[in-house]
Amino acid sequence: MRLSQLPWTTLKETPAEAEVISHQLLLRAGLIRRLTSGIFTWLPLGLRVLRRVEQVVREEMDRAGALEVLMPAVQPAELWQETGRWDRYGDLLLRIRDRQERDYCFGPTHEEIITDLARRELRSYRQLPVNYYQIQTKFRDEIRPRFGLMRAREFIMKDAYSFHMDQASLEVTYQAMAQAYARIFTRLGLRFRTVEADSGEIGGSRSQEFHVLADSGEDAIAFCDADRFAANVEAAPALPPPGARPAPGAPLQAVATPQMRSIEEVSAFLKVPATRCLKLLLVEGSDGGIVALALRGDHVLNTVKAGRLAQVAKPLTLASPERVLALTGAPTGFIGPVGLRIAVIADHAAAALADFVAGGNREGFHQTGVNWGRDAAEPATADLRNVVAGDPSPGGGGPLAIARGIEVGHIFQLGDKYSQAMKAVVLDQDGQERVMTMGCYGIGVSRIVAAAIEQNHDEDGIVWPAPMSPFDVVLLVLNPKNSEAVTATAEAIYLELRQAGMEVLLDDRDARPGVKFAEADLLGVPHRLVLGERSLKDAAIEYRHRRSGAEEKVALGDVLEFLQQRLAGAAPG
RNA sequence: CGGGGUGUAGCUCAGCUUGGUAGAGCGCUUGCUUCGGGAGCAAGAGGUCGCAGGUUCGAAUCCUGUCACCCCGACCA
């Protein structure tokens, strides 16, 4: 592609709307433009990146035996009503109405559509298993779209859905997808981790996420290299502390703690570490009452774990301050277990505390020297908290570490949740109708583009992993108007490289050298060639590697071979 | 949805407090000079000051409404 024929506008200044680096660089490098909140146009150079990602995804899905289809983006309400999600999916679902006043939605996902397709197309166990996939635009009306392509409302997703006679068959495809995903992210040159996950609203049992590692990631993932355990913090079990709880040693005492509502305030005021404080969170119970959840002061409630408790109302809802006051006689911030007439469920670590500090159930007071069993009833126990760095790994290999990740892939074993609701059945060997078992497998294609930048950039701009760079090579022609020899040589090299199958960006614009250098760095193509009168005098061309900055002079006759070796190298960029 | 903030040239912003008919830098056009890391000089083009209504002789500026965009918030017990 010739830059002289491309209306390419880069930005020297960072647009005010962009907060994260990937969003800033995508805009500055002229790859995308925002149309409205959470909705973007892909410009010519940006689209090349997206297409390269799609191609890798497509190749690996095909290799794994999946079948590409393309389903409609607009979906009739009837199918969503069949599974009950028309009502349950909520405001995330963009609902639209046609001229006949019929209800539709713009698809945020395609379980209903594919299940409808499967029940129409599939008749016999002989046709199973089958795995359909598509690469397509989704729309989710996010509460707050942000971070550019990372949390957009409209985005490109690869979603796949598999159909099976039984769980064993599902397992096989599920593992094949896990392997395909690992191949995809490896091929794209991304540093990633596969982690155990919560299956969330989609339902089903087993589920794993694929995270691109980046400090700006929205998710926390817990892992242990020694035993290869890795899980989203949402899903990582916190083990009970070892050893027996110490015996009570201190007397129960009430202490005045005026205005001290938070653990930080109480801990600092009483000079007691947060690890010896108890915090109680009052949530709505499934029986219409209130349930108290007890955590150690330094721990954080895991809402996924808490939401699974039978005693807790779904969805997990904190009790209102008014209700707390009415039921306990004390305002929030001063609630403790002593004398509390509410069921308490304690996290294992909170249940292991002795001689701890807790709210006094009286405004302006806490208690010290509190002990379970002696001062308050022994609580029920459960795993309620997020793991923290240093916690023992559930795999037994040692302490956990925490890293940040961007979720770019998620695979689920759905079971029969949708096939049952929509009566997607085939006949088995005995001629009996059997509900199919399903799996589903998603990849955030457009999000991968943002995640790759979050993970691969420097102060000059993007540093694409080679497999997703918009071009393999950028060739800068310096001052083309000054020298016909330079222009002619550049044209010859441009042709030679393209004939060898390389994607080459030729900067043949009548622009100053400094502009060309700066914009090439911003765009982030891994390999750069520079041809000017200076190098032409030596019958050479200058090469520079974007990521390392390493430079070399290459004889004109050797350019093709030199680059072929570079491109063939395993180093992804 | 609640709270906060911002809407002025393609981009980043000033001007608003104290009303008097719109500016800077970058970008864009033309010319000259430059020409190996986002050039210099000169001359230009480009704005219903988000929109609507009100106050006023006069509104970017004050008031009301509305729309859009951005940020924070479901860890407080």
XYZ file of C-alpha atoms (C1' of nucleotides) in Angstrom:
650
model
C 0.000 0.000 0.000
C 1.212 3.460 -0.889
C 0.846 6.074 1.792
C 0.674 8.758 -0.883
C -2.724 7.369 -1.829
C -4.126 7.006 1.660
C -5.803 9.807 3.601
C -4.084 8.900 6.824
C -4.378 11.342 9.694
C -2.368 10.796 12.818
C -2.731 12.886 15.932
C 0.179 14.468 17.694
C -1.932 15.220 20.720
C -3.938 12.723 22.703
C -7.698 13.114 22.295
C -9.306 14.043 25.585
C -11.788 11.169 25.471
C -9.166 8.437 25.568
C -8.045 7.245 28.945
C -6.206 3.990 28.406
C -3.126 3.676 26.228
C -4.669 1.349 23.665
C -7.521 3.766 23.046
C -5.125 6.699 22.802
C -2.801 4.957 20.368
C -5.602 3.529 18.224
C -6.890 7.068 17.755
C -3.499 8.727 17.388
C -2.272 6.164 14.881
C -5.373 6.676 12.759
C -6.699 3.120 13.141
C -10.171 3.799 14.530
C -12.517 6.726 15.070
C -15.363 7.007 17.558
C -18.840 7.444 16.139
C -20.676 7.634 19.446
C -20.264 6.261 22.937
C -18.778 2.766 22.712
C -19.164 2.559 18.917
C -16.249 2.851 16.497
C -15.374 2.962 12.831
C -12.387 0.921 11.681
C -10.230 2.980 9.332
C -8.253 1.302 6.535
C -5.100 0.612 8.529
C -6.978 -0.480 11.633
C -9.155 -2.839 9.643
C -6.038 -4.609 8.382
C -5.160 -5.457 11.978
C -8.656 -6.698 12.708
C -8.628 -8.844 9.573
C -5.327 -10.430 10.511
C -6.657 -11.380 13.922
C -9.803 -12.774 12.349
C -7.769 -14.812 9.929
C -5.727 -16.496 12.635
C -8.904 -17.231 14.573
C -10.574 -18.617 11.461
C -7.675 -20.839 10.540
C -7.439 -22.357 13.984
C -11.177 -22.869 14.311
C -11.218 -24.581 10.947
C -8.242 -26.701 11.931
C -10.112 -27.762 15.069
C -13.016 -28.940 12.927
C -15.444 -26.099 13.572
C -17.791 -24.988 10.779
C -18.120 -21.334 9.902
C -21.605 -19.863 9.570
C -22.935 -16.325 9.694
C -26.014 -15.701 11.764
C -28.187 -12.586 11.777
C -27.340 -9.711 14.056
C -31.023 -8.865 14.426
C -32.929 -11.508 16.323
C -36.654 -11.975 16.949
C -37.912 -11.611 20.509
C -39.741 -14.940 20.303
C -36.552 -16.968 20.554
C -35.383 -14.987 23.554
C -38.776 -15.442 25.155
C -38.426 -19.195 24.719
C -35.391 -19.281 26.979
C -36.723 -16.596 29.272
C -33.800 -14.310 28.554
C -35.973 -11.646 26.911
C -36.962 -10.682 30.451
C -33.874 -11.741 32.371
C -31.145 -10.291 30.170
C -32.100 -6.780 31.193
C -30.922 -3.472 29.854
C -27.815 -4.983 28.281
C -30.135 -6.110 25.504
C -30.712 -3.501 22.804
C -34.346 -3.945 21.855
C -35.691 -2.717 18.551
C -39.091 -2.752 16.901
C -39.988 -3.005 13.254
C -42.786 -1.308 11.320
C -45.214 -4.037 12.310
C -44.439 -3.332 15.964
C -42.725 -6.688 16.284
C -39.962 -6.937 18.874
C -36.373 -7.746 18.012
C -33.023 -7.300 19.627
C -29.587 -6.652 18.257
C -27.778 -9.817 19.247
C -25.439 -9.612 22.245
C -24.772 -13.337 21.833
C -26.287 -16.155 19.813
C -27.273 -19.121 21.967
C -30.931 -18.800 21.036
C -30.260 -18.474 17.334
C -27.846 -21.349 17.085
C -30.042 -23.602 19.203
C -32.942 -22.805 16.919
C -30.762 -23.610 13.941
C -29.591 -26.866 15.486
C -33.089 -28.108 16.293
C -34.107 -27.488 12.691
C -31.015 -28.844 10.967
C -29.949 -31.711 13.196
C -32.037 -34.886 13.321
C -29.763 -37.767 14.130
C -27.024 -38.709 16.539
C -25.078 -39.596 13.395
C -24.704 -35.866 12.683
C -23.121 -35.175 16.057
C -20.935 -33.792 17.331
C -20.969 -30.552 15.411
C -19.363 -27.226 16.209
C -20.570 -24.059 14.451
C -18.812 -20.731 14.665
C -19.085 -17.225 13.283
C -17.130 -13.984 13.377
C -19.629 -11.228 13.738
C -20.689 -7.909 15.220
C -22.393 -8.013 18.598
C -24.100 -5.274 20.533
C -24.317 -5.043 24.303
C -25.737 -1.883 25.796
C -23.120 -1.657 28.540
C -23.916 0.466 31.586
C -20.735 2.354 30.997
C -18.737 1.711 27.878
C -15.113 2.697 28.422
C -11.523 2.115 27.509
C -12.152 2.363 23.778
C -12.270 -1.055 22.151
C -11.791 -2.812 25.476
C -15.344 -2.297 26.652
C -17.221 -1.154 23.604
C -20.939 -1.562 23.086
C -20.575 -2.733 19.504
C -17.730 -5.158 19.016
C -16.515 -8.063 16.917
C -16.710 -11.495 18.435
C -15.961 -15.000 17.337
C -18.532 -17.242 18.925
C -18.809 -20.989 18.536
C -21.444 -23.449 19.734
C -21.077 -27.202 19.809
C -23.751 -29.904 20.015
C -23.293 -33.383 21.457
C -25.067 -36.556 22.425
C -23.417 -36.692 25.823
C -21.013 -35.118 28.267
C -18.092 -37.250 27.107
C -18.401 -35.895 23.588
C -18.669 -32.352 24.924
C -15.467 -32.860 26.906
C -13.602 -33.799 23.758
C -14.698 -30.690 21.870
C -14.208 -28.490 24.923
C -10.597 -29.647 25.206
C -10.094 -29.183 21.484
C -11.327 -25.617 21.808
C -9.048 -24.977 24.781
C -6.140 -26.127 22.656
C -7.257 -24.118 19.640
C -7.500 -21.017 21.801
C -4.026 -21.524 23.169
C -2.762 -21.885 19.603
C -4.574 -18.724 18.533
C -3.141 -16.524 21.258
C 0.290 -18.049 20.823
C 0.192 -17.449 17.087
C -0.883 -13.865 17.641
C 2.236 -13.352 19.704
C 0.427 -12.471 22.925
C 1.476 -13.301 26.469
C -1.585 -14.931 27.980
C -2.846 -17.301 30.652
C -5.640 -19.843 30.721
C -7.579 -19.597 33.960
C -10.470 -21.342 35.668
C -13.517 -19.104 35.666
C -16.980 -18.591 36.972
C -19.510 -19.414 34.283
C -21.676 -16.441 35.286
C -24.985 -15.677 33.656
C -24.543 -17.862 30.612
C -24.916 -20.872 32.846
C -23.442 -24.325 32.694
C -20.622 -25.997 34.537
C -16.998 -26.001 33.518
C -15.587 -22.765 32.191
C -12.167 -21.311 31.461
C -11.044 -17.837 30.469
C -8.085 -16.724 28.408
C -6.446 -13.551 29.592
C -3.902 -11.337 27.891
C -1.565 -10.227 30.661
C -1.405 -6.464 31.057
C -1.203 -4.210 34.089
C -4.213 -2.272 32.864
C -6.387 -5.395 32.784
C -9.819 -5.205 34.377
C -9.630 -8.712 35.831
C -7.430 -10.042 38.580
C -6.134 -13.549 38.106
C -4.587 -15.734 40.772
C -1.944 -18.223 39.781
C 0.801 -20.433 41.099
C 3.596 -21.386 38.728
C 4.688 -24.316 40.884
C 1.448 -26.278 40.554
C 0.123 -24.538 37.403
C -3.044 -23.448 39.196
C -4.602 -20.375 37.570
C -8.050 -18.915 38.132
C -9.904 -15.674 37.901
C -9.950 -14.178 41.399
C -13.739 -14.394 41.140
C -13.418 -18.154 40.954
C -10.280 -18.915 42.974
C -11.063 -20.842 46.154
C -9.649 -19.454 49.386
C -8.528 -22.309 51.595
C -9.335 -22.289 55.324
C -6.294 -21.257 57.391
C -4.338 -24.217 58.792
C -4.315 -25.061 62.482
C -6.870 -24.658 65.220
C -8.301 -21.330 66.281
C -6.432 -19.879 69.305
C -8.274 -20.006 72.604
C -9.833 -16.788 73.884
C -7.286 -14.779 75.834
C -8.655 -11.278 76.177
C -11.763 -10.067 77.966
C -14.669 -8.674 75.989
C -14.647 -4.902 76.252
C -16.659 -2.111 74.710
C -14.634 0.877 73.522
C -15.843 4.226 72.292
C -15.051 4.727 68.615
C -16.907 7.890 67.676
C -17.393 8.333 63.944
C -15.182 5.303 63.237
C -17.089 3.423 60.586
C -14.570 1.874 58.287
C -12.076 -0.843 59.087
C -9.243 1.556 58.233
C -10.513 4.115 60.733
C -11.164 1.626 63.519
C -7.882 -0.163 62.910
C -5.882 3.060 63.016
C -7.799 4.448 66.009
C -7.447 1.334 68.149
C -3.979 0.520 66.812
C -5.132 -2.988 65.941
C -4.186 -4.410 62.524
C -7.036 -4.935 60.078
C -6.227 -8.652 60.183
C -7.571 -8.713 63.759
C -10.761 -6.847 62.922
C -14.039 -8.348 61.803
C -16.319 -6.720 59.294
C -19.937 -7.682 58.896
C -21.829 -7.096 55.689
C -25.574 -7.334 55.937
C -27.274 -8.623 52.831
C -30.813 -9.518 51.877
C -31.651 -13.109 52.720
C -33.522 -15.578 50.545
C -36.252 -15.816 53.233
C -36.919 -12.085 53.172
C -34.804 -11.461 56.245
C -31.211 -10.331 56.560
C -28.036 -12.383 56.615
C -24.727 -11.204 58.068
C -21.557 -12.095 56.168
C -18.400 -11.945 58.292
C -14.988 -11.220 56.812
C -11.585 -10.505 58.231
C -10.932 -6.752 58.085
C -8.279 -6.968 55.386
C -10.307 -9.285 53.146
C -12.714 -8.417 50.354
C -16.088 -10.046 49.767
C -16.287 -12.222 46.688
C -19.744 -11.472 45.358
C -19.816 -14.545 43.153
C -19.175 -16.867 46.080
C -21.586 -15.018 48.361
C -24.254 -14.975 45.684
C -24.174 -18.760 45.553
C -25.143 -19.198 49.220
C -28.630 -20.674 49.642
C -29.406 -18.270 52.493
C -28.705 -15.211 50.350
C -31.239 -13.514 48.071
C -30.411 -13.454 44.379
C -29.029 -11.226 43.116
C -26.785 -10.378 46.008
C -28.061 -7.123 47.520
C -26.714 -5.148 50.433
C -29.344 -4.337 53.050
C -30.312 -0.680 53.101
C -28.864 1.428 55.957
C -32.414 2.002 57.195
C -33.084 -1.703 57.368
C -29.779 -2.326 59.132
C -30.633 0.292 61.753
C -34.133 -1.089 62.236
C -32.991 -4.676 62.649
C -29.870 -4.181 64.748
C -30.427 -0.884 66.510
C -27.083 0.333 65.243
C -26.103 2.141 62.081
C -23.837 0.619 59.485
C -20.241 0.729 60.553
C -20.977 -0.417 64.095
C -22.452 -3.871 63.521
C -20.845 -6.814 65.309
C -21.685 -10.433 66.108
C -22.149 -10.073 69.878
C -25.835 -10.162 70.689
C -26.772 -9.958 67.040
C -30.079 -11.681 66.348
C -29.257 -12.409 62.727
C -27.734 -15.505 61.174
C -24.004 -15.052 60.613
C -22.055 -16.790 57.880
C -18.324 -16.296 58.365
C -15.550 -16.646 55.895
C -13.115 -19.349 57.014
C -10.488 -16.752 57.884
C -12.976 -14.673 59.846
C -14.150 -17.757 61.726
C -10.537 -18.487 62.687
C -10.102 -15.148 64.458
C -9.735 -14.911 68.240
C -9.618 -11.839 70.453
C -10.773 -9.685 67.568
C -12.318 -6.254 67.164
C -15.887 -5.918 65.914
C -18.747 -3.440 65.899
C -20.560 -2.956 69.202
C -24.102 -2.877 67.768
C -24.357 0.610 69.230
C -23.523 3.838 67.479
C -20.042 5.037 68.324
C -18.859 1.797 69.951
C -16.805 -1.232 68.990
C -15.791 -4.231 71.059
C -12.350 -5.704 71.584
C -11.449 -9.177 72.734
C -14.378 -10.697 70.891
C -14.373 -14.485 70.525
C -16.639 -16.861 68.651
C -18.299 -19.426 70.891
C -17.677 -17.424 74.072
C -19.190 -14.024 73.120
C -21.092 -14.821 69.986
C -22.569 -17.987 68.562
C -20.283 -20.126 66.432
C -21.058 -18.964 62.905
C -21.696 -21.081 59.886
C -18.601 -20.975 57.702
C -18.054 -20.676 53.980
C -15.542 -19.426 51.465
C -16.663 -15.845 50.968
C -13.606 -13.800 50.116
C -11.278 -13.012 47.267
C -7.914 -14.669 47.483
C -4.961 -12.359 47.999
C -1.326 -12.675 46.991
C 0.420 -15.074 49.344
C -2.618 -17.250 50.049
C -1.872 -20.956 49.640
C -2.603 -22.261 46.166
C -5.492 -24.731 45.936
C -3.095 -26.787 43.856
C -0.837 -27.232 46.862
C 2.242 -25.855 45.151
C 2.848 -22.823 47.308
C 1.699 -19.233 47.534
C -0.551 -17.590 44.976
C 0.473 -14.545 42.988
C -1.992 -12.048 41.517
C -1.687 -10.552 38.029
C -3.927 -8.348 35.939
C -5.446 -9.667 32.749
C -7.734 -8.689 29.901
C -10.287 -11.377 29.148
C -10.097 -12.174 25.438
C -11.523 -15.677 25.375
C -13.989 -17.748 27.355
C -15.094 -21.335 26.886
C -18.051 -22.983 28.610
C -19.664 -26.322 28.983
C -23.282 -25.288 28.761
C -24.945 -28.624 29.245
C -28.613 -28.659 28.225
C -29.681 -25.253 29.520
C -30.639 -23.922 26.079
C -31.279 -27.170 24.248
C -33.741 -28.199 26.973
C -35.550 -24.852 26.978
C -35.797 -24.864 23.187
C -36.330 -28.602 22.742
C -33.289 -29.151 20.585
C -33.372 -32.914 20.225
C -32.035 -35.626 17.935
C -32.818 -39.312 17.705
C -30.366 -41.718 19.311
C -29.450 -45.263 18.239
C -32.689 -46.529 19.710
C -34.838 -44.014 17.914
C -35.447 -42.120 21.120
C -35.430 -38.312 21.296
C -32.461 -36.983 23.221
C -31.781 -33.379 24.232
C -28.427 -32.316 22.917
C -25.611 -31.219 25.205
C -23.952 -27.932 24.309
C -20.732 -26.042 24.670
C -19.969 -22.458 23.725
C -16.708 -20.710 23.003
C -16.109 -16.972 22.578
C -13.227 -14.786 21.533
C -13.318 -10.983 21.661
C -11.746 -10.281 18.312
C -11.822 -6.484 18.471
C -10.834 -6.561 22.117
C -7.744 -8.553 21.169
C -6.584 -5.585 19.107
C -6.803 -3.306 22.148
C -5.302 -5.903 24.474
C -2.349 -6.384 22.152
C -1.604 -2.671 22.339
C -1.986 -2.580 26.103
C 0.632 -5.279 26.239
C 2.864 -4.021 23.424
C 3.657 -0.313 23.226
C 6.357 2.151 24.147
C 6.680 5.930 24.402
C 6.793 6.257 20.606
C 3.657 4.273 19.871
C 2.379 0.805 19.146
C 4.742 -2.179 18.883
C 2.633 -4.781 17.102
C 3.279 -8.447 17.562
C 4.274 -9.294 13.988
C 1.316 -11.605 13.276
C -1.231 -8.833 13.777
C 0.677 -5.861 12.433
C -1.155 -4.111 9.583
C 1.980 -4.624 7.486
C 5.034 -6.832 7.626
C 7.375 -4.055 6.573
C 7.259 -0.293 6.259
C 9.550 1.249 3.634
C 10.334 4.932 4.120
C 11.531 6.851 1.095
C 13.314 9.981 2.219
C 12.877 13.105 0.089
C 11.636 11.232 -2.971
C 11.365 14.431 -4.971
C 15.064 15.134 -4.681
C 16.330 11.984 -6.253
C 14.937 9.903 -9.040
C 17.457 7.222 -8.176
C 16.109 6.944 -4.643
C 12.544 6.765 -5.893
C 13.347 4.207 -8.550
C 15.270 2.035 -6.122
C 12.487 2.214 -3.557
C 9.918 1.259 -6.176
C 12.040 -1.712 -7.187
C 12.374 -2.918 -3.620
C 8.671 -2.355 -2.972
C 7.867 -4.532 -5.957
C 10.418 -7.173 -5.055
C 9.126 -7.566 -1.503
C 5.508 -7.690 -2.552
C 6.229 -10.284 -5.184
C 7.776 -12.354 -2.436
C 4.429 -12.229 -0.622
C 5.135 -9.545 1.945
C 2.644 -6.903 3.009
C 4.549 -3.666 2.514
C 3.633 -0.105 3.388
C 5.494 2.314 1.131
C 5.843 5.793 2.557
C 6.251 7.641 -0.737
C 4.692 10.840 0.527
C 6.276 14.194 -0.015
C 6.761 14.648 3.713
C 9.723 15.509 5.868
C 11.831 12.626 7.143
C 11.067 13.388 10.778
C 7.364 13.042 10.136
C 7.882 9.695 8.441
C 9.994 8.334 11.265
C 7.585 9.477 13.949
C 4.506 8.154 12.184
C 6.130 4.829 11.373
C 6.972 4.390 15.052
C 3.450 5.364 16.050
C 1.922 2.823 13.682
C 4.187 0.120 15.084
C 5.061 -2.035 12.059
C 7.755 -4.446 13.281
C 10.278 -4.017 10.474
C 11.304 -0.676 8.986
C 13.412 0.034 5.946
C 14.745 3.510 5.176
C 16.029 4.518 1.789
C 17.581 7.921 1.182
C 20.388 9.423 -0.783
C 22.764 8.800 2.078
C 22.297 5.044 2.118
C 21.902 4.756 -1.628
C 25.434 6.068 -2.076
C 26.594 2.864 -0.389
C 24.153 0.744 -2.390
C 22.531 -0.085 0.926
C 19.270 0.309 2.781
C 18.833 0.873 6.479
C 16.883 -1.604 8.566
C 15.456 -1.002 12.015
C 13.583 -3.365 14.293
C 10.683 -1.530 15.947
C 10.675 -3.405 19.236
C 14.401 -3.592 19.952
C 15.495 -0.529 18.042
C 18.369 -2.542 16.590
C 19.642 -1.116 13.299
C 21.558 -2.643 10.429
C 22.739 -1.622 6.998
C 21.768 -4.116 4.353
C 23.139 -4.267 0.810
C 20.392 -3.529 -1.713
C 20.778 -6.896 -3.326
C 20.315 -8.693 -0.013
C 17.183 -6.957 1.235
C 14.704 -9.647 0.312
C 16.667 -12.476 1.817
C 17.433 -10.445 4.911
C 13.777 -9.698 5.530
C 12.661 -13.212 4.788
C 14.955 -14.428 7.517
C 13.634 -11.789 9.879
C 10.010 -12.582 9.137
C 10.575 -16.286 9.482
C 12.156 -15.820 12.894
C 10.150 -17.165 15.777
C 10.288 -13.861 17.609
C 6.782 -12.417 17.418
C 7.787 -8.908 16.751
C -29.433 4.692 37.546
C -26.892 8.188 41.282
C -22.822 11.841 41.768
C -19.229 15.059 39.311
C -17.347 17.417 34.940
C -17.114 19.151 29.878
C -19.428 20.985 25.205
C -15.903 27.374 21.513
C -12.126 25.733 14.165
C -10.432 18.749 12.189
C -7.366 18.040 17.327
C -5.678 20.179 22.291
C -7.508 24.338 24.680
C -8.008 29.916 26.214
C -12.001 33.562 26.414
C -17.222 33.196 30.509
C -16.148 35.538 37.043
C -17.024 41.568 35.411
C -22.278 40.832 28.597
C -20.020 44.936 23.599
C -20.321 40.767 18.167
C -14.384 35.075 18.807
C -8.721 33.656 19.836
C -3.857 30.537 20.437
C -1.008 26.101 19.342
C -1.204 21.820 16.283
C -3.476 20.202 11.636
C -5.227 21.972 6.501
C -4.313 25.348 1.630
C -0.654 28.478 -1.239
C 4.299 30.540 -1.813
C 9.447 30.911 -0.472
C 13.298 28.785 2.393
C 14.339 24.138 4.511
C 14.935 18.681 4.214
C 17.820 11.906 8.276
C 13.439 12.006 14.088
C 6.437 15.387 14.175
C 10.675 22.486 10.272
C 10.893 28.287 9.590
C 8.725 32.658 7.516
C 4.569 34.819 5.009
C -0.341 34.797 3.240
C -5.008 32.126 3.641
C -9.370 28.748 4.323
C -12.140 27.054 8.317
C -16.590 28.396 13.901
C -25.173 28.724 13.664
C -19.558 29.214 20.533
C -23.991 21.496 21.382
C -29.406 22.690 20.774
C -33.955 25.404 22.261
C -36.092 29.177 24.939
C -35.575 33.462 28.226
C -33.300 38.180 30.318
C -31.010 42.465 27.767
C -30.203 47.906 23.342
C -26.690 43.820 22.901
C -25.376 36.871 25.071
C -19.838 32.267 23.834
C -20.429 34.970 28.573
C -26.298 35.597 32.819
C -31.000 32.301 33.637
C -34.153 27.871 32.374
C -34.693 23.518 29.785
C -32.712 19.838 26.732
C -29.121 16.749 24.175
C -24.306 14.698 23.739
C -19.698 13.203 25.615
C -16.168 12.073 29.661
C -14.985 10.594 34.756
C -16.383 8.347 39.597
C -19.803 4.917 42.063
C -22.895 -1.531 43.549
C -16.216 -3.023 49.467
C -20.027 0.804 53.821
C -20.927 -2.250 58.040
